[in-house]
mmCIF file of C-alpha atoms in Angstrom:
data_model
loop_
_atom_site.group_PDB
_atom_site.id
_atom_site.type_symbol
_atom_site.label_atom_id
_atom_site.label_comp_id
_atom_site.label_asym_id
_atom_site.label_seq_id
_atom_site.Cartn_x
_atom_site.Cartn_y
_atom_site.Cartn_z
ATOM 1 C CA MET B 155 169.135 219.622 102.383
ATOM 2 C CA THR B 156 170.233 220.964 98.993
ATOM 3 C CA SER B 157 173.247 223.329 98.750
ATOM 4 C CA ASN B 158 171.008 226.354 98.197
ATOM 5 C CA GLY B 159 168.710 225.534 101.161
ATOM 6 C CA PHE B 160 165.722 224.486 99.131
ATOM 7 C CA PRO B 161 163.874 221.157 99.591
ATOM 8 C CA ILE B 162 164.574 217.942 97.728
ATOM 9 C CA LEU B 163 161.517 216.261 96.054
ATOM 10 C CA ASP B 164 160.844 212.530 95.880
ATOM 11 C CA ALA B 165 157.722 210.637 95.100
ATOM 12 C CA GLN B 166 156.447 207.105 94.964
ATOM 13 C CA ILE B 167 153.452 204.946 94.201
ATOM 14 C CA GLY B 168 151.578 203.188 97.084
ATOM 15 C CA HIS B 169 149.253 200.294 96.960
ATOM 16 C CA TRP B 170 146.488 199.858 99.566
ATOM 17 C CA PRO B 171 144.226 196.903 99.498
ATOM 18 C CA ILE B 172 140.422 197.680 99.886
ATOM 19 C CA SER B 173 138.477 195.588 102.457
ATOM 20 C CA GLY B 174 136.153 193.742 100.067
ATOM 21 C CA SER B 175 135.651 195.964 97.075
ATOM 22 C CA PHE B 176 134.432 199.435 96.313
ATOM 23 C CA THR B 177 131.927 199.721 93.437
ATOM 24 C CA ILE B 178 130.393 202.671 91.724
ATOM 25 C CA SER B 179 128.440 203.273 88.569
ATOM 26 C CA ARG B 180 131.865 203.266 86.578
ATOM 27 C CA GLY B 181 133.089 200.003 88.018
ATOM 28 C CA ALA B 182 134.723 198.176 91.023
ATOM 29 C CA LYS B 183 138.246 198.116 92.434
ATOM 30 C CA THR B 184 139.919 196.162 95.170
ATOM 31 C CA GLU B 185 142.879 198.423 95.924
ATOM 32 C CA ALA B 186 143.568 202.086 96.251
ATOM 33 C CA VAL B 187 146.623 203.273 94.330
ATOM 34 C CA THR B 188 147.995 206.433 95.610
ATOM 35 C CA VAL B 189 150.983 208.686 94.799
ATOM 36 C CA ILE B 190 153.114 210.227 97.676
ATOM 37 C CA ALA B 191 155.249 213.393 97.429
ATOM 38 C CA GLU B 192 158.002 213.805 99.947
ATOM 39 C CA LEU B 193 159.706 217.044 100.587
ATOM 40 C CA ARG B 194 163.050 216.883 102.623
ATOM 41 C CA GLN B 195 164.743 220.077 104.149
ATOM 42 C CA ASP B 196 166.813 220.530 107.160
ATOM 43 C CA GLY B 197 166.280 216.951 108.300
ATOM 44 C CA VAL B 198 162.414 217.499 108.166
ATOM 45 C CA VAL B 199 160.064 215.698 105.806
ATOM 46 C CA GLY B 200 156.799 217.072 104.445
ATOM 47 C CA ARG B 201 154.370 214.643 102.822
ATOM 48 C CA GLY B 202 151.313 214.709 100.720
ATOM 49 C CA GLU B 203 149.254 211.934 99.085
ATOM 50 C CA CYS B 204 147.089 211.946 95.878
ATOM 51 C CA VAL B 205 144.706 209.430 94.336
ATOM 52 C CA PRO B 206 144.805 209.761 90.407
ATOM 53 C CA TYR B 207 141.459 209.273 88.877
ATOM 54 C CA PRO B 208 140.952 207.719 85.432
ATOM 55 C CA ARG B 209 137.637 209.826 85.044
ATOM 56 C CA TYR B 210 139.887 212.794 84.646
ATOM 57 C CA GLY B 211 142.478 211.144 82.432
ATOM 58 C CA GLU B 212 144.970 210.468 85.213
ATOM 59 C CA THR B 213 147.103 207.487 86.196
ATOM 60 C CA PRO B 214 149.496 206.743 89.072
ATOM 61 C CA GLU B 215 152.265 206.572 86.622
ATOM 62 C CA GLY B 216 151.347 209.785 84.868
ATOM 63 C CA ALA B 217 151.127 211.581 88.316
ATOM 64 C CA LEU B 218 154.269 210.297 89.427
ATOM 65 C CA SER B 219 156.106 211.470 86.323
ATOM 66 C CA ALA B 220 154.525 214.869 86.754
ATOM 67 C CA LEU B 221 155.787 215.163 90.259
ATOM 68 C CA LEU B 222 159.208 214.036 89.450
ATOM 69 C CA ALA B 223 159.445 216.605 86.709
ATOM 70 C CA MET B 224 159.043 219.232 89.363
ATOM 71 C CA ARG B 225 162.392 218.273 91.113
ATOM 72 C CA ASP B 226 164.482 220.988 89.477
ATOM 73 C CA ALA B 227 161.916 223.694 90.067
ATOM 74 C CA ILE B 228 161.558 222.757 93.791
ATOM 75 C CA ALA B 229 165.377 222.699 94.185
ATOM 76 C CA SER B 230 165.460 226.083 92.693
ATOM 77 C CA GLY B 231 162.905 227.569 95.157
ATOM 78 C CA LEU B 232 159.538 227.047 93.699
ATOM 79 C CA ASP B 233 157.059 227.960 96.483
ATOM 80 C CA ARG B 234 153.445 227.106 97.146
ATOM 81 C CA ASP B 235 152.194 230.247 95.451
ATOM 82 C CA ALA B 236 154.242 229.832 92.322
ATOM 83 C CA LEU B 237 153.008 225.939 92.240
ATOM 84 C CA GLN B 238 149.507 227.010 91.476
ATOM 85 C CA ALA B 239 150.453 228.348 88.078
ATOM 86 C CA ALA B 240 153.442 225.809 87.464
ATOM 87 C CA MET B 241 151.152 222.627 87.525
ATOM 88 C CA PRO B 242 147.587 222.264 86.474
ATOM 89 C CA PRO B 243 144.813 221.368 88.939
ATOM 90 C CA GLY B 244 144.712 217.698 89.673
ATOM 91 C CA ALA B 245 146.014 214.978 91.733
ATOM 92 C CA ALA B 246 149.738 215.429 91.079
ATOM 93 C CA ARG B 247 149.640 219.024 92.274
ATOM 94 C CA ASN B 248 147.528 218.104 95.317
ATOM 95 C CA ALA B 249 150.225 215.738 96.609
ATOM 96 C CA LEU B 250 152.813 218.447 96.106
ATOM 97 C CA ASP B 251 150.846 221.324 97.541
ATOM 98 C CA CYS B 252 149.905 219.309 100.656
ATOM 99 C CA ALA B 253 153.628 218.263 101.073
ATOM 100 C CA MET B 254 154.490 222.060 101.016
ATOM 101 C CA HIS B 255 151.971 222.733 103.679
ATOM 102 C CA ASP B 256 153.198 219.742 105.772
ATOM 103 C CA LEU B 257 156.787 220.915 105.601
ATOM 104 C CA ALA B 258 155.995 224.402 106.480
ATOM 105 C CA ALA B 259 154.072 223.211 109.608
ATOM 106 C CA LYS B 260 156.771 220.819 110.653
ATOM 107 C CA ARG B 261 159.638 223.233 110.167
ATOM 108 C CA GLY B 262 157.721 225.959 112.086
ATOM 109 C CA ARG B 263 156.725 223.611 114.678
ATOM 110 C CA ARG B 264 153.085 224.926 114.486
ATOM 111 C CA ARG B 265 149.794 223.362 113.310
ATOM 112 C CA ILE B 266 149.042 224.234 109.709
ATOM 113 C CA TRP B 267 145.612 225.760 110.506
ATOM 114 C CA ASP B 268 147.355 228.235 112.873
ATOM 115 C CA LEU B 269 149.962 229.071 110.024
ATOM 116 C CA LEU B 270 147.187 229.636 107.614
ATOM 117 C CA GLY B 271 144.934 231.521 110.015
ATOM 118 C CA ARG B 272 142.110 229.118 109.701
ATOM 119 C CA ARG B 273 139.864 227.598 112.343
ATOM 120 C CA ALA B 274 141.198 224.495 113.935
ATOM 121 C CA PRO B 275 139.206 221.414 112.813
ATOM 122 C CA GLU B 276 137.267 219.514 115.391
ATOM 123 C CA PRO B 277 136.000 215.896 115.483
ATOM 124 C CA CYS B 278 133.130 215.723 113.155
ATOM 125 C CA VAL B 279 130.847 213.025 111.595
ATOM 126 C CA THR B 280 131.952 211.561 108.149
ATOM 127 C CA ALA B 281 129.686 209.709 105.769
ATOM 128 C CA TYR B 282 130.255 205.939 105.391
ATOM 129 C CA THR B 283 129.974 204.573 101.830
ATOM 130 C CA ILE B 284 127.761 201.852 100.770
ATOM 131 C CA SER B 285 128.920 200.391 97.479
ATOM 132 C CA LEU B 286 126.644 199.903 94.464
ATOM 133 C CA ALA B 287 125.127 196.345 94.137
ATOM 134 C CA ALA B 288 121.762 194.705 93.965
ATOM 135 C CA PRO B 289 119.180 195.890 96.368
ATOM 136 C CA ASP B 290 119.410 193.009 98.872
ATOM 137 C CA ILE B 291 123.159 193.325 98.995
ATOM 138 C CA MET B 292 123.025 196.859 99.578
ATOM 139 C CA ALA B 293 120.409 196.315 102.165
ATOM 140 C CA LYS B 294 122.545 193.995 104.005
ATOM 141 C CA ALA B 295 125.590 196.301 103.989
ATOM 142 C CA ALA B 296 123.306 199.179 105.115
ATOM 143 C CA ALA B 297 121.996 197.116 108.005
ATOM 144 C CA LYS B 298 125.606 196.481 109.242
ATOM 145 C CA ALA B 299 126.168 200.171 109.095
ATOM 146 C CA ALA B 300 122.772 201.270 110.309
ATOM 147 C CA HIS B 301 124.301 202.549 113.731
ATOM 148 C CA ARG B 302 126.090 205.142 111.722
ATOM 149 C CA PRO B 303 124.560 208.555 111.555
ATOM 150 C CA LEU B 304 125.405 209.299 107.893
ATOM 151 C CA LEU B 305 125.495 206.959 105.040
ATOM 152 C CA LYS B 306 126.494 207.600 101.525
ATOM 153 C CA ILE B 307 124.687 205.415 98.885
ATOM 154 C CA LYS B 308 126.268 204.628 95.611
ATOM 155 C CA LEU B 309 123.687 204.361 92.852
ATOM 156 C CA GLY B 310 123.912 203.460 89.193
ATOM 157 C CA GLY B 311 120.912 204.271 87.185
ATOM 158 C CA ASP B 312 118.378 201.531 86.251
ATOM 159 C CA GLY B 313 116.795 200.027 89.322
ATOM 160 C CA ASP B 314 117.899 202.848 91.721
ATOM 161 C CA PRO B 315 114.429 203.455 93.370
ATOM 162 C CA ALA B 316 114.467 199.913 94.512
ATOM 163 C CA ARG B 317 118.031 200.115 95.853
ATOM 164 C CA ILE B 318 117.402 203.321 97.777
ATOM 165 C CA ALA B 319 114.142 201.922 99.216
ATOM 166 C CA ALA B 320 115.889 198.771 100.415
ATOM 167 C CA VAL B 321 118.689 200.807 102.100
ATOM 168 C CA ARG B 322 116.184 202.922 103.907
ATOM 169 C CA THR B 323 114.302 200.042 105.209
ATOM 170 C CA ALA B 324 117.657 198.555 106.405
ATOM 171 C CA ALA B 325 118.965 201.851 107.976
ATOM 172 C CA PRO B 326 115.800 203.652 109.188
ATOM 173 C CA GLN B 327 117.490 206.125 111.492
ATOM 174 C CA SER B 328 120.548 207.035 109.369
ATOM 175 C CA GLN B 329 120.799 210.305 107.299
ATOM 176 C CA LEU B 330 121.254 209.284 103.625
ATOM 177 C CA ILE B 331 123.399 210.979 100.978
ATOM 178 C CA VAL B 332 122.973 209.415 97.413
ATOM 179 C CA ASP B 333 125.906 209.608 94.806
ATOM 180 C CA ALA B 334 124.774 208.563 91.351
ATOM 181 C CA ASN B 335 128.250 209.366 89.858
ATOM 182 C CA GLU B 336 126.713 210.645 86.592
ATOM 183 C CA SER B 337 124.729 207.632 85.896
ATOM 184 C CA TRP B 338 121.177 209.138 85.575
ATOM 185 C CA THR B 339 119.582 210.449 82.515
ATOM 186 C CA GLU B 340 117.097 213.118 81.749
ATOM 187 C CA ALA B 341 114.482 210.348 81.198
ATOM 188 C CA ASN B 342 114.783 208.939 84.644
ATOM 189 C CA LEU B 343 115.901 211.949 86.661
ATOM 190 C CA GLU B 344 112.607 212.976 87.914
ATOM 191 C CA ALA B 345 111.597 209.456 88.970
ATOM 192 C CA ASN B 346 114.885 208.829 90.749
ATOM 193 C CA LEU B 347 114.797 212.033 92.521
ATOM 194 C CA ALA B 348 111.279 211.336 93.817
ATOM 195 C CA ALA B 349 112.399 207.973 95.068
ATOM 196 C CA CYS B 350 115.272 209.484 96.800
ATOM 197 C CA ALA B 351 112.769 212.206 98.404
ATOM 198 C CA ASP B 352 110.336 209.442 99.409
ATOM 199 C CA ALA B 353 113.201 207.700 101.226
ATOM 200 C CA GLY B 354 114.101 210.829 103.160
ATOM 201 C CA VAL B 355 117.453 211.355 101.257
ATOM 202 C CA THR B 356 119.043 214.509 102.319
ATOM 203 C CA LEU B 357 121.222 215.222 99.282
ATOM 204 C CA VAL B 358 121.891 213.702 95.753
ATOM 205 C CA GLU B 359 125.513 214.104 94.252
ATOM 206 C CA GLN B 360 126.031 214.419 90.439
ATOM 207 C CA PRO B 361 122.866 212.737 89.074
ATOM 208 C CA LEU B 362 123.557 213.698 85.366
ATOM 209 C CA PRO B 363 126.874 213.640 83.512
ATOM 210 C CA ALA B 364 129.133 216.725 83.734
ATOM 211 C CA GLY B 365 128.349 219.043 80.910
ATOM 212 C CA LYS B 366 124.987 217.485 80.286
ATOM 213 C CA ASP B 367 123.216 218.747 83.527
ATOM 214 C CA GLU B 368 121.196 221.605 82.029
ATOM 215 C CA ALA B 369 117.859 219.846 83.081
ATOM 216 C CA LEU B 370 118.711 220.538 86.686
ATOM 217 C CA ALA B 371 118.115 224.170 86.112
ATOM 218 C CA SER B 372 114.500 223.854 84.444
ATOM 219 C CA MET B 373 113.072 221.679 87.210
ATOM 220 C CA THR B 374 111.820 221.874 90.644
ATOM 221 C CA ARG B 375 114.142 219.800 92.624
ATOM 222 C CA PRO B 376 112.573 217.977 95.483
ATOM 223 C CA LEU B 377 115.846 217.753 97.542
ATOM 224 C CA ALA B 378 119.212 219.438 97.411
ATOM 225 C CA VAL B 379 121.667 218.400 94.555
ATOM 226 C CA CYS B 380 125.440 218.498 94.870
ATOM 227 C CA ALA B 381 127.937 218.997 92.035
ATOM 228 C CA ASP B 382 130.956 216.610 92.126
ATOM 229 C CA GLU B 383 132.261 215.745 88.579
ATOM 230 C CA SER B 384 130.818 219.155 87.321
ATOM 231 C CA VAL B 385 133.112 221.060 89.755
ATOM 232 C CA HIS B 386 136.803 221.221 90.048
ATOM 233 C CA ASP B 387 138.033 224.567 91.300
ATOM 234 C CA ARG B 388 137.083 228.315 91.493
ATOM 235 C CA ASN B 389 136.729 228.486 87.756
ATOM 236 C CA SER B 390 133.920 225.859 87.881
ATOM 237 C CA LEU B 391 131.589 227.712 90.141
ATOM 238 C CA ASP B 392 129.814 230.272 88.193
ATOM 239 C CA GLY B 393 128.353 227.879 85.701
ATOM 240 C CA LEU B 394 126.697 225.836 88.521
ATOM 241 C CA ARG B 395 124.394 228.495 89.821
ATOM 242 C CA GLY B 396 120.794 227.497 89.337
ATOM 243 C CA ARG B 397 121.683 223.884 88.801
ATOM 244 C CA TYR B 398 123.171 222.832 92.180
ATOM 245 C CA ASP B 399 122.652 223.711 95.839
ATOM 246 C CA ALA B 400 126.046 222.341 97.076
ATOM 247 C CA VAL B 401 129.493 221.551 95.678
ATOM 248 C CA ASN B 402 131.762 218.477 96.564
ATOM 249 C CA ILE B 403 135.210 219.898 97.082
ATOM 250 C CA LYS B 404 137.909 217.114 96.800
ATOM 251 C CA LEU B 405 141.649 218.087 96.955
ATOM 252 C CA ASP B 406 142.497 215.739 94.076
ATOM 253 C CA LYS B 407 140.340 217.784 91.927
ATOM 254 C CA THR B 408 141.296 221.283 93.124
ATOM 255 C CA GLY B 409 144.891 220.585 92.981
ATOM 256 C CA GLY B 410 145.624 220.758 96.542
ATOM 257 C CA LEU B 411 144.669 222.530 99.934
ATOM 258 C CA THR B 412 145.615 225.911 98.728
ATOM 259 C CA GLU B 413 142.977 226.104 96.017
ATOM 260 C CA ALA B 414 140.490 224.065 98.009
ATOM 261 C CA LEU B 415 140.389 226.733 100.879
ATOM 262 C CA ALA B 416 139.988 229.530 98.373
ATOM 263 C CA MET B 417 137.311 227.586 96.394
ATOM 264 C CA ALA B 418 135.326 226.908 99.611
ATOM 265 C CA ASP B 419 135.433 230.608 100.515
ATOM 266 C CA ALA B 420 134.234 231.512 96.889
ATOM 267 C CA ALA B 421 131.514 228.921 97.054
ATOM 268 C CA ARG B 422 130.077 230.024 100.257
ATOM 269 C CA ALA B 423 130.074 233.487 99.009
ATOM 270 C CA LEU B 424 127.958 232.309 96.062
ATOM 271 C CA GLY B 425 125.517 230.587 98.410
ATOM 272 C CA PHE B 426 126.567 227.009 97.930
ATOM 273 C CA ASP B 427 126.692 224.549 100.802
ATOM 274 C CA ILE B 428 129.973 222.772 101.036
ATOM 275 C CA MET B 429 130.676 219.009 101.081
ATOM 276 C CA VAL B 430 134.216 217.871 101.789
ATOM 277 C CA GLY B 431 134.846 214.683 99.857
ATOM 278 C CA CYS B 432 137.596 212.235 98.962
ATOM 279 C CA MET B 433 138.869 209.530 96.709
ATOM 280 C CA VAL B 434 139.576 206.140 98.357
ATOM 281 C CA GLY B 435 143.069 206.754 99.920
ATOM 282 C CA THR B 436 144.855 206.599 103.274
ATOM 283 C CA SER B 437 144.605 209.009 106.155
ATOM 284 C CA LEU B 438 147.456 211.016 104.533
ATOM 285 C CA SER B 439 144.974 211.999 101.804
ATOM 286 C CA MET B 440 142.270 212.716 104.282
ATOM 287 C CA ALA B 441 144.284 214.866 106.730
ATOM 288 C CA PRO B 442 144.615 218.000 104.715
ATOM 289 C CA ALA B 443 140.978 218.036 103.840
ATOM 290 C CA MET B 444 140.044 218.136 107.527
ATOM 291 C CA LEU B 445 140.887 221.879 107.430
ATOM 292 C CA LEU B 446 137.766 222.323 105.220
ATOM 293 C CA THR B 447 135.418 220.623 107.620
ATOM 294 C CA PRO B 448 134.709 223.767 109.697
ATOM 295 C CA LEU B 449 133.301 225.268 106.524
ATOM 296 C CA ALA B 450 131.312 222.193 105.507
ATOM 297 C CA ARG B 451 127.733 221.030 105.841
ATOM 298 C CA TYR B 452 128.564 217.573 104.755
ATOM 299 C CA VAL B 453 131.752 215.575 105.428
ATOM 300 C CA ASP B 454 132.758 212.423 103.458
ATOM 301 C CA LEU B 455 136.248 211.507 104.481
ATOM 302 C CA ASP B 456 135.738 207.712 104.953
ATOM 303 C CA GLY B 457 138.462 206.502 102.705
ATOM 304 C CA PRO B 458 140.595 204.931 105.401
ATOM 305 C CA LEU B 459 137.523 202.942 106.808
ATOM 306 C CA LEU B 460 137.273 201.195 103.304
ATOM 307 C CA LEU B 461 140.901 200.036 103.530
ATOM 308 C CA ALA B 462 142.256 196.781 104.809
ATOM 309 C CA GLU B 463 145.139 198.568 106.260
ATOM 310 C CA ASP B 464 145.693 202.374 106.750
ATOM 311 C CA CYS B 465 149.146 204.284 106.660
ATOM 312 C CA ALA B 466 151.115 204.810 109.821
ATOM 313 C CA HIS B 467 149.792 207.298 112.337
ATOM 314 C CA GLY B 468 146.439 207.213 110.617
ATOM 315 C CA LEU B 469 143.495 209.507 111.495
ATOM 316 C CA TYR B 470 141.525 208.232 114.625
ATOM 317 C CA TYR B 471 137.914 207.311 113.811
ATOM 318 C CA GLU B 472 135.406 206.595 116.511
ATOM 319 C CA ASP B 473 132.756 204.708 114.482
ATOM 320 C CA SER B 474 131.847 207.692 112.149
ATOM 321 C CA LEU B 475 133.514 210.374 114.173
ATOM 322 C CA VAL B 476 136.835 211.597 112.549
ATOM 323 C CA TYR B 477 139.438 213.447 114.475
ATOM 324 C CA PRO B 478 142.004 215.916 113.307
ATOM 325 C CA PRO B 479 145.383 214.557 112.292
ATOM 326 C CA ASP B 480 148.158 213.982 114.624
ATOM 327 C CA PRO B 481 151.304 216.044 113.741
ATOM 328 C CA ALA B 482 153.122 212.735 113.056
ATOM 329 C CA LEU B 483 150.800 212.176 110.193
ATOM 330 C CA TRP B 484 150.399 215.640 108.625
ATOM 331 C CA GLY B 485 150.236 219.278 109.353
#
């Protein structure tokens, strides 16, 4: 405990091997690199984890530096409300915001959803990701996961109709979500959406690059389309109307649970469906996002399922059913 009674902030980088590899349209990786923020006060430790994302110009080293630069402000009494203006939205603020929530819950000996006046999360079905590959390889992966009720299929542009058809044949009963990660173009958009519709896909995430998605507003979409890279926080929402039916809320984009909850409320008021998403991280990254699941139509919190090893006190997964976090983990 500091002399003035405010928390002490520390942070570190964590490395978590992925089971196999995780491949999307922008490339493949074999480990998840996270940054963990820790707040210590009165013998209690609050923790939060983020996953810096190169797509948004973030690096683990940059996020760590941004967090450590907040030490003096935290020691001087910076609270969660002031944090929203003190740091920009992004991964680093997410880790610190979630550590503040965790510290408040642990010091108050109450669950964080009770402190915030939110509905308690319940066990819910999460999507399970099938990485981008050749159609036959994706079909084999889908066949192994065909018992899961919801699969998220990573696509990559050319050849996607064959990929989604192969996956559907291999997993005939699973609900399918497609994530194109900005890899489609206006030239193949209509054909790829039609192939997804023919395969009974429920939702397509971010088919076109952010900032180049005007075509979505001028076409009849055969299935629901969800914004991911095009949406970050509440300020992103107004420009999405008419182009998207749903928004993917990720705490690493919003800059923490505080903004994520406010964004979810605002998005629902505008008529958007909610997807709760994640980067590939440990259960410490997923746990705060569980507070959004009562508001969500789609849940994609499978990060720990893709790792070779999870953090201590990790979330409990019963196949695709994910349970709320134990207090020993977070919140």
